[in-house]
Amino acid sequence: QKEVEQDPGPLSVPEGAIVSLNCTYSNSAFQYFMWYRQYSRKGPELLMYTYSSGNKEDGRFTAQVDKSSKYISLFIRDSQPSDSATYLCAMSRGGGFVNTDKLIFGTGTRLQVFP
Amino acid sequence: GAGVSQSPSNKVTEKGKDVELRCDPISGHTALYWYRQSLGQGLEFLIYFQGNSAPDKSGLPSDRFSAERTGGSVSTLTIQRTQQEDSAVYLCASSFQAHNTGELFFGEGSRLTVL
């Protein structure tokens, strides 16, 4: 079993839809949770960062962490064609690589938003 | 440049040949990471350099893989006697010290194809 599980998709939605992307994990020591966005043929870029449980909102994006269920989510409101990309969850025990802890990534979910 | 620079962007080689992949991190970033991304897979951690500390090599898949970082800046990932399963996108990332936000700045990757 992988430490981090993520449905690879693809997920195809119409413009304006609310998108829900999710990851589950097995290591209860994870405390830092991130979402990266990767456009085709590009490197991933940080989209959202949360610490421990709770919600964080940034514009059309909301990240949720439920440590009791070992489940994290990314919601995208009013989705746009420009949101079409692969979304990767990532997590670690320490702050990024503090104490040489690794950043563990999910496989990524490919999202397509059509006009 | 302002971002992480990787070369070559594409490399096609024959099985059994050695390859070198180069990464030029963002100026001033003390931490440098190599990840591998295969089709349908997440980002697989390979190796991590932090300042003058000994690198964390725990993700290197075999002794055919090695990496060095000269002068705390440019890094080279070397794959000896390449195999077809080495075909993947090799991503380099850098960050400022042992960060707390999980923000790794990625290059666009080196796409390796082993025939």
mmCIF file with all atom_site columns, C-alpha atoms in Angstrom:
data_model
loop_
_atom_site.group_PDB
_atom_site.id
_atom_site.type_symbol
_atom_site.label_atom_id
_atom_site.label_alt_id
_atom_site.label_comp_id
_atom_site.label_asym_id
_atom_site.label_entity_id
_atom_site.label_seq_id
_atom_site.pdbx_PDB_ins_code
_atom_site.Cartn_x
_atom_site.Cartn_y
_atom_site.Cartn_z
_atom_site.occupancy
_atom_site.B_iso_or_equiv
_atom_site.pdbx_formal_charge
_atom_site.auth_seq_id
_atom_site.auth_comp_id
_atom_site.auth_asym_id
_atom_site.auth_atom_id
_atom_site.pdbx_PDB_model_num
ATOM 1   C CA . GLN A 1 1   ? 0.000   0.000  0.000   1.00 0.00 ? 1   GLN A CA 1
ATOM 2   C CA . LYS A 1 2   ? 1.314   3.425  -0.932  1.00 0.00 ? 2   LYS A CA 1
ATOM 3   C CA . GLU A 1 3   ? 1.682   6.019  1.801   1.00 0.00 ? 3   GLU A CA 1
ATOM 4   C CA . VAL A 1 4   ? -0.414  8.455  -0.213  1.00 0.00 ? 4   VAL A CA 1
ATOM 5   C CA . GLU A 1 5   ? -3.289  7.401  -2.489  1.00 0.00 ? 5   GLU A CA 1
ATOM 6   C CA . GLN A 1 6   ? -4.801  9.635  -5.125  1.00 0.00 ? 6   GLN A CA 1
ATOM 7   C CA . ASP A 1 7   ? -7.251  8.820  -7.920  1.00 0.00 ? 7   ASP A CA 1
ATOM 8   C CA . PRO A 1 8   ? -5.421  9.502  -11.214 1.00 0.00 ? 8   PRO A CA 1
ATOM 9   C CA . GLY A 1 9   ? -8.617  10.481 -13.064 1.00 0.00 ? 9   GLY A CA 1
ATOM 10  C CA . PRO A 1 10  ? -9.017  11.927 -15.587 1.00 0.00 ? 10  PRO A CA 1
ATOM 11  C CA . LEU A 1 11  ? -11.766 14.098 -14.175 1.00 0.00 ? 11  LEU A CA 1
ATOM 12  C CA . SER A 1 12  ? -13.705 16.008 -16.813 1.00 0.00 ? 12  SER A CA 1
ATOM 13  C CA . VAL A 1 13  ? -16.085 18.807 -15.786 1.00 0.00 ? 13  VAL A CA 1
ATOM 14  C CA . PRO A 1 14  ? -17.859 21.715 -17.495 1.00 0.00 ? 14  PRO A CA 1
ATOM 15  C CA . GLU A 1 15  ? -16.742 25.273 -16.940 1.00 0.00 ? 15  GLU A CA 1
ATOM 16  C CA . GLY A 1 16  ? -18.227 26.728 -13.758 1.00 0.00 ? 16  GLY A CA 1
ATOM 17  C CA . ALA A 1 17  ? -18.478 23.391 -11.939 1.00 0.00 ? 17  ALA A CA 1
ATOM 18  C CA . ILE A 1 18  ? -17.218 22.793 -8.425  1.00 0.00 ? 18  ILE A CA 1
ATOM 19  C CA . VAL A 1 19  ? -14.339 20.331 -8.464  1.00 0.00 ? 19  VAL A CA 1
ATOM 20  C CA . SER A 1 20  ? -13.376 18.086 -5.568  1.00 0.00 ? 20  SER A CA 1
ATOM 21  C CA . LEU A 1 21  ? -9.953  16.436 -5.523  1.00 0.00 ? 21  LEU A CA 1
ATOM 22  C CA . ASN A 1 22  ? -8.942  14.074 -2.733  1.00 0.00 ? 22  ASN A CA 1
ATOM 23  C CA . CYS A 1 23  ? -6.080  12.120 -1.240  1.00 0.00 ? 23  CYS A CA 1
ATOM 24  C CA . THR A 1 24  ? -5.915  9.573  1.534   1.00 0.00 ? 24  THR A CA 1
ATOM 25  C CA . TYR A 1 25  ? -2.809  8.672  3.479   1.00 0.00 ? 25  TYR A CA 1
ATOM 26  C CA . SER A 1 26  ? -1.681  6.061  5.925   1.00 0.00 ? 26  SER A CA 1
ATOM 27  C CA . ASN A 1 27  ? 1.039   7.764  7.976   1.00 0.00 ? 27  ASN A CA 1
ATOM 28  C CA . SER A 1 28  ? -0.527  9.508  10.962  1.00 0.00 ? 28  SER A CA 1
ATOM 29  C CA . ALA A 1 29  ? 2.716   11.432 11.503  1.00 0.00 ? 29  ALA A CA 1
ATOM 30  C CA . PHE A 1 30  ? 2.082   13.649 8.483   1.00 0.00 ? 30  PHE A CA 1
ATOM 31  C CA . GLN A 1 31  ? 1.441   17.215 9.591   1.00 0.00 ? 31  GLN A CA 1
ATOM 32  C CA . TYR A 1 32  ? 2.092   19.376 6.537   1.00 0.00 ? 32  TYR A CA 1
ATOM 33  C CA . PHE A 1 33  ? -0.157  19.057 3.527   1.00 0.00 ? 33  PHE A CA 1
ATOM 34  C CA . MET A 1 34  ? 0.238   20.697 0.152   1.00 0.00 ? 34  MET A CA 1
ATOM 35  C CA . TRP A 1 35  ? -1.369  20.774 -3.249  1.00 0.00 ? 35  TRP A CA 1
ATOM 36  C CA . TYR A 1 36  ? 0.765   21.277 -6.330  1.00 0.00 ? 36  TYR A CA 1
ATOM 37  C CA . ARG A 1 37  ? -0.524  22.015 -9.815  1.00 0.00 ? 37  ARG A CA 1
ATOM 38  C CA . GLN A 1 38  ? 1.322   20.731 -12.868 1.00 0.00 ? 38  GLN A CA 1
ATOM 39  C CA . TYR A 1 39  ? 0.574   21.861 -16.393 1.00 0.00 ? 39  TYR A CA 1
ATOM 40  C CA . SER A 1 40  ? 1.541   19.614 -19.278 1.00 0.00 ? 40  SER A CA 1
ATOM 41  C CA . ARG A 1 41  ? 5.305   19.467 -19.866 1.00 0.00 ? 41  ARG A CA 1
ATOM 42  C CA . LYS A 1 42  ? 5.962   21.790 -16.910 1.00 0.00 ? 42  LYS A CA 1
ATOM 43  C CA . GLY A 1 43  ? 7.234   21.310 -13.387 1.00 0.00 ? 43  GLY A CA 1
ATOM 44  C CA . PRO A 1 44  ? 4.750   21.296 -10.469 1.00 0.00 ? 44  PRO A CA 1
ATOM 45  C CA . GLU A 1 45  ? 4.049   24.579 -8.691  1.00 0.00 ? 45  GLU A CA 1
ATOM 46  C CA . LEU A 1 46  ? 2.750   25.051 -5.152  1.00 0.00 ? 46  LEU A CA 1
ATOM 47  C CA . LEU A 1 47  ? -0.947  25.906 -5.038  1.00 0.00 ? 47  LEU A CA 1
ATOM 48  C CA . MET A 1 48  ? -1.978  25.499 -1.406  1.00 0.00 ? 48  MET A CA 1
ATOM 49  C CA . TYR A 1 49  ? -0.292  24.706 1.893   1.00 0.00 ? 49  TYR A CA 1
ATOM 50  C CA . THR A 1 50  ? -1.944  23.723 5.175   1.00 0.00 ? 50  THR A CA 1
ATOM 51  C CA . TYR A 1 51  ? -0.691  22.615 8.540   1.00 0.00 ? 51  TYR A CA 1
ATOM 52  C CA . SER A 1 52  ? -2.523  19.979 10.589  1.00 0.00 ? 52  SER A CA 1
ATOM 53  C CA . SER A 1 53  ? -6.319  19.799 10.402  1.00 0.00 ? 53  SER A CA 1
ATOM 54  C CA . GLY A 1 54  ? -8.674  22.496 9.195   1.00 0.00 ? 54  GLY A CA 1
ATOM 55  C CA . ASN A 1 55  ? -9.561  24.556 6.162   1.00 0.00 ? 55  ASN A CA 1
ATOM 56  C CA . LYS A 1 56  ? -7.680  27.131 4.158   1.00 0.00 ? 56  LYS A CA 1
ATOM 57  C CA . GLU A 1 57  ? -9.164  29.296 1.445   1.00 0.00 ? 57  GLU A CA 1
ATOM 58  C CA . ASP A 1 58  ? -7.418  31.218 -1.305  1.00 0.00 ? 58  ASP A CA 1
ATOM 59  C CA . GLY A 1 59  ? -9.645  32.730 -3.946  1.00 0.00 ? 59  GLY A CA 1
ATOM 60  C CA . ARG A 1 60  ? -11.488 29.950 -5.763  1.00 0.00 ? 60  ARG A CA 1
ATOM 61  C CA . PHE A 1 61  ? -9.459  27.270 -3.992  1.00 0.00 ? 61  PHE A CA 1
ATOM 62  C CA . THR A 1 62  ? -10.150 25.659 -0.612  1.00 0.00 ? 62  THR A CA 1
ATOM 63  C CA . ALA A 1 63  ? -7.952  23.032 1.008   1.00 0.00 ? 63  ALA A CA 1
ATOM 64  C CA . GLN A 1 64  ? -9.314  20.807 3.767   1.00 0.00 ? 64  GLN A CA 1
ATOM 65  C CA . VAL A 1 65  ? -7.448  18.431 6.034   1.00 0.00 ? 65  VAL A CA 1
ATOM 66  C CA . ASP A 1 66  ? -9.127  15.812 8.215   1.00 0.00 ? 66  ASP A CA 1
ATOM 67  C CA . LYS A 1 67  ? -6.361  14.118 10.161  1.00 0.00 ? 67  LYS A CA 1
ATOM 68  C CA . SER A 1 68  ? -8.757  11.845 12.042  1.00 0.00 ? 68  SER A CA 1
ATOM 69  C CA . SER A 1 69  ? -9.792  10.290 8.722   1.00 0.00 ? 69  SER A CA 1
ATOM 70  C CA . LYS A 1 70  ? -6.372  10.738 7.073   1.00 0.00 ? 70  LYS A CA 1
ATOM 71  C CA . TYR A 1 71  ? -8.094  12.504 4.204   1.00 0.00 ? 71  TYR A CA 1
ATOM 72  C CA . ILE A 1 72  ? -7.335  15.761 2.439   1.00 0.00 ? 72  ILE A CA 1
ATOM 73  C CA . SER A 1 73  ? -9.299  17.612 -0.205  1.00 0.00 ? 73  SER A CA 1
ATOM 74  C CA . LEU A 1 74  ? -8.911  20.466 -2.636  1.00 0.00 ? 74  LEU A CA 1
ATOM 75  C CA . PHE A 1 75  ? -12.044 22.239 -3.853  1.00 0.00 ? 75  PHE A CA 1
ATOM 76  C CA . ILE A 1 76  ? -12.080 24.472 -6.901  1.00 0.00 ? 76  ILE A CA 1
ATOM 77  C CA . ARG A 1 77  ? -15.099 26.760 -7.285  1.00 0.00 ? 77  ARG A CA 1
ATOM 78  C CA . ASP A 1 78  ? -16.230 28.224 -10.602 1.00 0.00 ? 78  ASP A CA 1
ATOM 79  C CA . SER A 1 79  ? -13.730 26.052 -12.468 1.00 0.00 ? 79  SER A CA 1
ATOM 80  C CA . GLN A 1 80  ? -12.157 27.506 -15.604 1.00 0.00 ? 80  GLN A CA 1
ATOM 81  C CA . PRO A 1 81  ? -10.559 25.865 -18.655 1.00 0.00 ? 81  PRO A CA 1
ATOM 82  C CA . SER A 1 82  ? -7.266  27.341 -17.429 1.00 0.00 ? 82  SER A CA 1
ATOM 83  C CA . ASP A 1 83  ? -7.570  25.092 -14.360 1.00 0.00 ? 83  ASP A CA 1
ATOM 84  C CA . SER A 1 84  ? -7.016  22.067 -16.620 1.00 0.00 ? 84  SER A CA 1
ATOM 85  C CA . ALA A 1 85  ? -3.877  20.462 -15.215 1.00 0.00 ? 85  ALA A CA 1
ATOM 86  C CA . THR A 1 86  ? -2.691  17.629 -13.005 1.00 0.00 ? 86  THR A CA 1
ATOM 87  C CA . TYR A 1 87  ? -3.143  18.248 -9.282  1.00 0.00 ? 87  TYR A CA 1
ATOM 88  C CA . LEU A 1 88  ? -0.756  16.482 -6.921  1.00 0.00 ? 88  LEU A CA 1
ATOM 89  C CA . CYS A 1 89  ? -1.167  16.244 -3.202  1.00 0.00 ? 89  CYS A CA 1
ATOM 90  C CA . ALA A 1 90  ? 1.995   16.143 -1.116  1.00 0.00 ? 90  ALA A CA 1
ATOM 91  C CA . MET A 1 91  ? 2.693   15.764 2.567   1.00 0.00 ? 91  MET A CA 1
ATOM 92  C CA . SER A 1 92  ? 5.446   15.453 5.122   1.00 0.00 ? 92  SER A CA 1
ATOM 93  C CA . ARG A 1 93  ? 6.024   14.949 8.814   1.00 0.00 ? 93  ARG A CA 1
ATOM 94  C CA . GLY A 1 94  ? 8.293   17.916 9.217   1.00 0.00 ? 94  GLY A CA 1
ATOM 95  C CA . GLY A 1 95  ? 8.078   21.334 7.635   1.00 0.00 ? 95  GLY A CA 1
ATOM 96  C CA . GLY A 1 96  ? 9.019   20.418 4.103   1.00 0.00 ? 96  GLY A CA 1
ATOM 97  C CA . PHE A 1 97  ? 12.430  18.888 4.539   1.00 0.00 ? 97  PHE A CA 1
ATOM 98  C CA . VAL A 1 98  ? 13.138  19.880 8.123   1.00 0.00 ? 98  VAL A CA 1
ATOM 99  C CA . ASN A 1 99  ? 15.066  17.021 9.720   1.00 0.00 ? 99  ASN A CA 1
ATOM 100 C CA . THR A 1 100 ? 15.554  15.607 6.199   1.00 0.00 ? 100 THR A CA 1
ATOM 101 C CA . ASP A 1 101 ? 11.958  14.447 6.091   1.00 0.00 ? 101 ASP A CA 1
ATOM 102 C CA . LYS A 1 102 ? 10.788  13.630 2.589   1.00 0.00 ? 102 LYS A CA 1
ATOM 103 C CA . LEU A 1 103 ? 7.944   15.300 0.773   1.00 0.00 ? 103 LEU A CA 1
ATOM 104 C CA . ILE A 1 104 ? 5.714   12.407 -0.349  1.00 0.00 ? 104 ILE A CA 1
ATOM 105 C CA . PHE A 1 105 ? 3.570   13.007 -3.424  1.00 0.00 ? 105 PHE A CA 1
ATOM 106 C CA . GLY A 1 106 ? 0.396   11.359 -4.650  1.00 0.00 ? 106 GLY A CA 1
ATOM 107 C CA . THR A 1 107 ? 0.191   10.146 -8.231  1.00 0.00 ? 107 THR A CA 1
ATOM 108 C CA . GLY A 1 108 ? -1.763  13.241 -9.280  1.00 0.00 ? 108 GLY A CA 1
ATOM 109 C CA . THR A 1 109 ? -5.295  13.696 -10.641 1.00 0.00 ? 109 THR A CA 1
ATOM 110 C CA . ARG A 1 110 ? -5.650  14.947 -14.191 1.00 0.00 ? 110 ARG A CA 1
ATOM 111 C CA . LEU A 1 111 ? -8.415  17.553 -14.433 1.00 0.00 ? 111 LEU A CA 1
ATOM 112 C CA . GLN A 1 112 ? -10.019 18.737 -17.653 1.00 0.00 ? 112 GLN A CA 1
ATOM 113 C CA . VAL A 1 113 ? -12.404 21.696 -17.604 1.00 0.00 ? 113 VAL A CA 1
ATOM 114 C CA . PHE A 1 114 ? -14.245 22.077 -20.882 1.00 0.00 ? 114 PHE A CA 1
ATOM 115 C CA . PRO A 1 115 ? -15.934 25.317 -22.049 1.00 0.00 ? 115 PRO A CA 1
ATOM 116 C CA . GLY B 2 1   ? 17.459  33.059 -15.109 1.00 0.00 ? 1   GLY B CA 1
ATOM 117 C CA . ALA B 2 2   ? 14.966  33.429 -12.303 1.00 0.00 ? 2   ALA B CA 1
ATOM 118 C CA . GLY B 2 3   ? 13.824  29.818 -12.172 1.00 0.00 ? 3   GLY B CA 1
ATOM 119 C CA . VAL B 2 4   ? 15.303  26.338 -11.860 1.00 0.00 ? 4   VAL B CA 1
ATOM 120 C CA . SER B 2 5   ? 17.007  25.403 -15.104 1.00 0.00 ? 5   SER B CA 1
ATOM 121 C CA . GLN B 2 6   ? 17.435  21.820 -16.280 1.00 0.00 ? 6   GLN B CA 1
ATOM 122 C CA . SER B 2 7   ? 19.272  20.380 -19.255 1.00 0.00 ? 7   SER B CA 1
ATOM 123 C CA . PRO B 2 8   ? 18.858  18.616 -21.534 1.00 0.00 ? 8   PRO B CA 1
ATOM 124 C CA . SER B 2 9   ? 15.102  18.993 -21.827 1.00 0.00 ? 9   SER B CA 1
ATOM 125 C CA . ASN B 2 10  ? 14.966  15.771 -23.826 1.00 0.00 ? 10  ASN B CA 1
ATOM 126 C CA . LYS B 2 11  ? 17.427  12.911 -24.028 1.00 0.00 ? 11  LYS B CA 1
ATOM 127 C CA . VAL B 2 12  ? 17.121  9.724  -26.055 1.00 0.00 ? 12  VAL B CA 1
ATOM 128 C CA . THR B 2 13  ? 19.745  7.108  -25.386 1.00 0.00 ? 13  THR B CA 1
ATOM 129 C CA . GLU B 2 14  ? 20.430  3.461  -26.005 1.00 0.00 ? 14  GLU B CA 1
ATOM 130 C CA . LYS B 2 15  ? 20.209  0.846  -23.301 1.00 0.00 ? 15  LYS B CA 1
ATOM 131 C CA . GLY B 2 16  ? 23.548  0.470  -21.540 1.00 0.00 ? 16  GLY B CA 1
ATOM 132 C CA . LYS B 2 17  ? 24.762  4.023  -22.146 1.00 0.00 ? 17  LYS B CA 1
ATOM 133 C CA . ASP B 2 18  ? 25.483  6.512  -19.349 1.00 0.00 ? 18  ASP B CA 1
ATOM 134 C CA . VAL B 2 19  ? 23.594  9.802  -19.129 1.00 0.00 ? 19  VAL B CA 1
ATOM 135 C CA . GLU B 2 20  ? 24.115  13.022 -17.198 1.00 0.00 ? 20  GLU B CA 1
ATOM 136 C CA . LEU B 2 21  ? 21.319  15.394 -16.308 1.00 0.00 ? 21  LEU B CA 1
ATOM 137 C CA . ARG B 2 22  ? 22.065  18.889 -15.080 1.00 0.00 ? 22  ARG B CA 1
ATOM 138 C CA . CYS B 2 23  ? 20.205  21.181 -12.695 1.00 0.00 ? 23  CYS B CA 1
ATOM 139 C CA . ASP B 2 24  ? 20.914  24.839 -12.034 1.00 0.00 ? 24  ASP B CA 1
ATOM 140 C CA . PRO B 2 25  ? 18.888  25.894 -8.954  1.00 0.00 ? 25  PRO B CA 1
ATOM 141 C CA . ILE B 2 26  ? 17.544  29.314 -8.082  1.00 0.00 ? 26  ILE B CA 1
ATOM 142 C CA . SER B 2 27  ? 20.344  31.532 -6.851  1.00 0.00 ? 27  SER B CA 1
ATOM 143 C CA . GLY B 2 28  ? 20.524  31.571 -3.058  1.00 0.00 ? 28  GLY B CA 1
ATOM 144 C CA . HIS B 2 29  ? 18.538  28.366 -2.575  1.00 0.00 ? 29  HIS B CA 1
ATOM 145 C CA . THR B 2 30  ? 20.485  26.052 -0.319  1.00 0.00 ? 30  THR B CA 1
ATOM 146 C CA . ALA B 2 31  ? 18.351  22.923 -0.752  1.00 0.00 ? 31  ALA B CA 1
ATOM 147 C CA . LEU B 2 32  ? 18.213  20.931 -3.986  1.00 0.00 ? 32  LEU B CA 1
ATOM 148 C CA . TYR B 2 33  ? 16.118  17.859 -4.747  1.00 0.00 ? 33  TYR B CA 1
ATOM 149 C CA . TRP B 2 34  ? 15.847  15.333 -7.538  1.00 0.00 ? 34  TRP B CA 1
ATOM 150 C CA . TYR B 2 35  ? 12.560  13.559 -8.245  1.00 0.00 ? 35  TYR B CA 1
ATOM 151 C CA . ARG B 2 36  ? 11.543  11.109 -10.954 1.00 0.00 ? 36  ARG B CA 1
ATOM 152 C CA . GLN B 2 37  ? 8.097   11.111 -12.563 1.00 0.00 ? 37  GLN B CA 1
ATOM 153 C CA . SER B 2 38  ? 7.031   8.101  -14.602 1.00 0.00 ? 38  SER B CA 1
ATOM 154 C CA . LEU B 2 39  ? 3.822   7.838  -16.630 1.00 0.00 ? 39  LEU B CA 1
ATOM 155 C CA . GLY B 2 40  ? 0.915   7.326  -14.259 1.00 0.00 ? 40  GLY B CA 1
ATOM 156 C CA . GLN B 2 41  ? 3.145   7.594  -11.218 1.00 0.00 ? 41  GLN B CA 1
ATOM 157 C CA . GLY B 2 42  ? 3.613   10.337 -8.694  1.00 0.00 ? 42  GLY B CA 1
ATOM 158 C CA . LEU B 2 43  ? 6.848   12.102 -8.020  1.00 0.00 ? 43  LEU B CA 1
ATOM 159 C CA . GLU B 2 44  ? 9.377   9.628  -6.671  1.00 0.00 ? 44  GLU B CA 1
ATOM 160 C CA . PHE B 2 45  ? 11.981  11.143 -4.377  1.00 0.00 ? 45  PHE B CA 1
ATOM 161 C CA . LEU B 2 46  ? 15.560  10.367 -5.403  1.00 0.00 ? 46  LEU B CA 1
ATOM 162 C CA . ILE B 2 47  ? 18.040  12.525 -3.510  1.00 0.00 ? 47  ILE B CA 1
ATOM 163 C CA . TYR B 2 48  ? 18.248  15.719 -1.473  1.00 0.00 ? 48  TYR B CA 1
ATOM 164 C CA . PHE B 2 49  ? 21.122  18.148 -0.844  1.00 0.00 ? 49  PHE B CA 1
ATOM 165 C CA . GLN B 2 50  ? 20.991  20.697 1.958   1.00 0.00 ? 50  GLN B CA 1
ATOM 166 C CA . GLY B 2 51  ? 23.899  23.120 2.260   1.00 0.00 ? 51  GLY B CA 1
ATOM 167 C CA . ASN B 2 52  ? 27.096  21.369 3.279   1.00 0.00 ? 52  ASN B CA 1
ATOM 168 C CA . SER B 2 53  ? 25.343  18.438 4.951   1.00 0.00 ? 53  SER B CA 1
ATOM 169 C CA . ALA B 2 54  ? 25.668  14.897 3.669   1.00 0.00 ? 54  ALA B CA 1
ATOM 170 C CA . PRO B 2 55  ? 23.019  14.307 1.013   1.00 0.00 ? 55  PRO B CA 1
ATOM 171 C CA . ASP B 2 56  ? 19.994  12.123 1.690   1.00 0.00 ? 56  ASP B CA 1
ATOM 172 C CA . LYS B 2 57  ? 20.404  9.416  -0.951  1.00 0.00 ? 57  LYS B CA 1
ATOM 173 C CA . SER B 2 58  ? 17.727  7.117  0.396   1.00 0.00 ? 58  SER B CA 1
ATOM 174 C CA . GLY B 2 59  ? 15.533  7.395  -2.715  1.00 0.00 ? 59  GLY B CA 1
ATOM 175 C CA . LEU B 2 60  ? 18.110  6.367  -5.299  1.00 0.00 ? 60  LEU B CA 1
ATOM 176 C CA . PRO B 2 61  ? 16.734  3.156  -6.846  1.00 0.00 ? 61  PRO B CA 1
ATOM 177 C CA . SER B 2 62  ? 20.072  1.439  -7.487  1.00 0.00 ? 62  SER B CA 1
ATOM 178 C CA . ASP B 2 63  ? 23.815  1.984  -7.446  1.00 0.00 ? 63  ASP B CA 1
ATOM 179 C CA . ARG B 2 64  ? 23.601  2.948  -11.123 1.00 0.00 ? 64  ARG B CA 1
ATOM 180 C CA . PHE B 2 65  ? 22.240  6.291  -9.952  1.00 0.00 ? 65  PHE B CA 1
ATOM 181 C CA . SER B 2 66  ? 24.429  8.959  -8.401  1.00 0.00 ? 66  SER B CA 1
ATOM 182 C CA . ALA B 2 67  ? 24.312  12.701 -7.975  1.00 0.00 ? 67  ALA B CA 1
ATOM 183 C CA . GLU B 2 68  ? 26.639  15.445 -6.944  1.00 0.00 ? 68  GLU B CA 1
ATOM 184 C CA . ARG B 2 69  ? 26.320  19.096 -6.214  1.00 0.00 ? 69  ARG B CA 1
ATOM 185 C CA . THR B 2 70  ? 29.353  21.238 -6.845  1.00 0.00 ? 70  THR B CA 1
ATOM 186 C CA . GLY B 2 71  ? 30.001  24.441 -4.929  1.00 0.00 ? 71  GLY B CA 1
ATOM 187 C CA . GLY B 2 72  ? 26.579  24.297 -3.340  1.00 0.00 ? 72  GLY B CA 1
ATOM 188 C CA . SER B 2 73  ? 24.937  25.225 -6.627  1.00 0.00 ? 73  SER B CA 1
ATOM 189 C CA . VAL B 2 74  ? 24.737  23.175 -9.829  1.00 0.00 ? 74  VAL B CA 1
ATOM 190 C CA . SER B 2 75  ? 23.863  19.499 -9.516  1.00 0.00 ? 75  SER B CA 1
ATOM 191 C CA . THR B 2 76  ? 24.385  16.595 -11.880 1.00 0.00 ? 76  THR B CA 1
ATOM 192 C CA . LEU B 2 77  ? 22.394  13.366 -11.772 1.00 0.00 ? 77  LEU B CA 1
ATOM 193 C CA . THR B 2 78  ? 24.227  10.495 -13.445 1.00 0.00 ? 78  THR B CA 1
ATOM 194 C CA . ILE B 2 79  ? 22.625  7.249  -14.539 1.00 0.00 ? 79  ILE B CA 1
ATOM 195 C CA . GLN B 2 80  ? 25.074  4.540  -15.551 1.00 0.00 ? 80  GLN B CA 1
ATOM 196 C CA . ARG B 2 81  ? 24.252  1.606  -17.836 1.00 0.00 ? 81  ARG B CA 1
ATOM 197 C CA . THR B 2 82  ? 20.754  2.906  -18.488 1.00 0.00 ? 82  THR B CA 1
ATOM 198 C CA . GLN B 2 83  ? 17.831  0.491  -18.624 1.00 0.00 ? 83  GLN B CA 1
ATOM 199 C CA . GLN B 2 84  ? 14.452  0.903  -20.294 1.00 0.00 ? 84  GLN B CA 1
ATOM 200 C CA . GLU B 2 85  ? 12.761  1.242  -16.899 1.00 0.00 ? 85  GLU B CA 1
ATOM 201 C CA . ASP B 2 86  ? 14.848  4.378  -16.317 1.00 0.00 ? 86  ASP B CA 1
ATOM 202 C CA . SER B 2 87  ? 12.703  6.172  -18.918 1.00 0.00 ? 87  SER B CA 1
ATOM 203 C CA . ALA B 2 88  ? 10.943  8.993  -17.078 1.00 0.00 ? 88  ALA B CA 1
ATOM 204 C CA . VAL B 2 89  ? 10.940  12.723 -16.508 1.00 0.00 ? 89  VAL B CA 1
ATOM 205 C CA . TYR B 2 90  ? 13.634  13.720 -14.028 1.00 0.00 ? 90  TYR B CA 1
ATOM 206 C CA . LEU B 2 91  ? 12.623  16.820 -12.104 1.00 0.00 ? 91  LEU B CA 1
ATOM 207 C CA . CYS B 2 92  ? 14.913  19.028 -10.087 1.00 0.00 ? 92  CYS B CA 1
ATOM 208 C CA . ALA B 2 93  ? 13.661  21.428 -7.429  1.00 0.00 ? 93  ALA B CA 1
ATOM 209 C CA . SER B 2 94  ? 15.234  23.912 -5.078  1.00 0.00 ? 94  SER B CA 1
ATOM 210 C CA . SER B 2 95  ? 14.105  25.702 -1.953  1.00 0.00 ? 95  SER B CA 1
ATOM 211 C CA . PHE B 2 96  ? 15.433  28.226 0.492   1.00 0.00 ? 96  PHE B CA 1
ATOM 212 C CA . GLN B 2 97  ? 16.914  26.430 3.498   1.00 0.00 ? 97  GLN B CA 1
ATOM 213 C CA . ALA B 2 98  ? 14.802  23.911 5.337   1.00 0.00 ? 98  ALA B CA 1
ATOM 214 C CA . HIS B 2 99  ? 11.549  25.622 4.515   1.00 0.00 ? 99  HIS B CA 1
ATOM 215 C CA . ASN B 2 100 ? 8.330   25.483 6.441   1.00 0.00 ? 100 ASN B CA 1
ATOM 216 C CA . THR B 2 101 ? 5.800   25.920 3.672   1.00 0.00 ? 101 THR B CA 1
ATOM 217 C CA . GLY B 2 102 ? 6.650   22.940 1.506   1.00 0.00 ? 102 GLY B CA 1
ATOM 218 C CA . GLU B 2 103 ? 7.349   25.195 -1.441  1.00 0.00 ? 103 GLU B CA 1
ATOM 219 C CA . LEU B 2 104 ? 9.727   23.523 -3.788  1.00 0.00 ? 104 LEU B CA 1
ATOM 220 C CA . PHE B 2 105 ? 10.464  25.385 -7.015  1.00 0.00 ? 105 PHE B CA 1
ATOM 221 C CA . PHE B 2 106 ? 10.647  22.885 -9.834  1.00 0.00 ? 106 PHE B CA 1
ATOM 222 C CA . GLY B 2 107 ? 12.362  23.004 -13.175 1.00 0.00 ? 107 GLY B CA 1
ATOM 223 C CA . GLU B 2 108 ? 10.606  21.793 -16.308 1.00 0.00 ? 108 GLU B CA 1
ATOM 224 C CA . GLY B 2 109 ? 12.360  18.446 -16.155 1.00 0.00 ? 109 GLY B CA 1
ATOM 225 C CA . SER B 2 110 ? 14.601  16.327 -18.332 1.00 0.00 ? 110 SER B CA 1
ATOM 226 C CA . ARG B 2 111 ? 12.637  13.740 -20.303 1.00 0.00 ? 111 ARG B CA 1
ATOM 227 C CA . LEU B 2 112 ? 14.755  10.600 -20.642 1.00 0.00 ? 112 LEU B CA 1
ATOM 228 C CA . THR B 2 113 ? 13.905  7.864  -23.129 1.00 0.00 ? 113 THR B CA 1
ATOM 229 C CA . VAL B 2 114 ? 15.970  4.679  -23.087 1.00 0.00 ? 114 VAL B CA 1
ATOM 230 C CA . LEU B 2 115 ? 15.578  2.587  -26.228 1.00 0.00 ? 115 LEU B CA 1
#
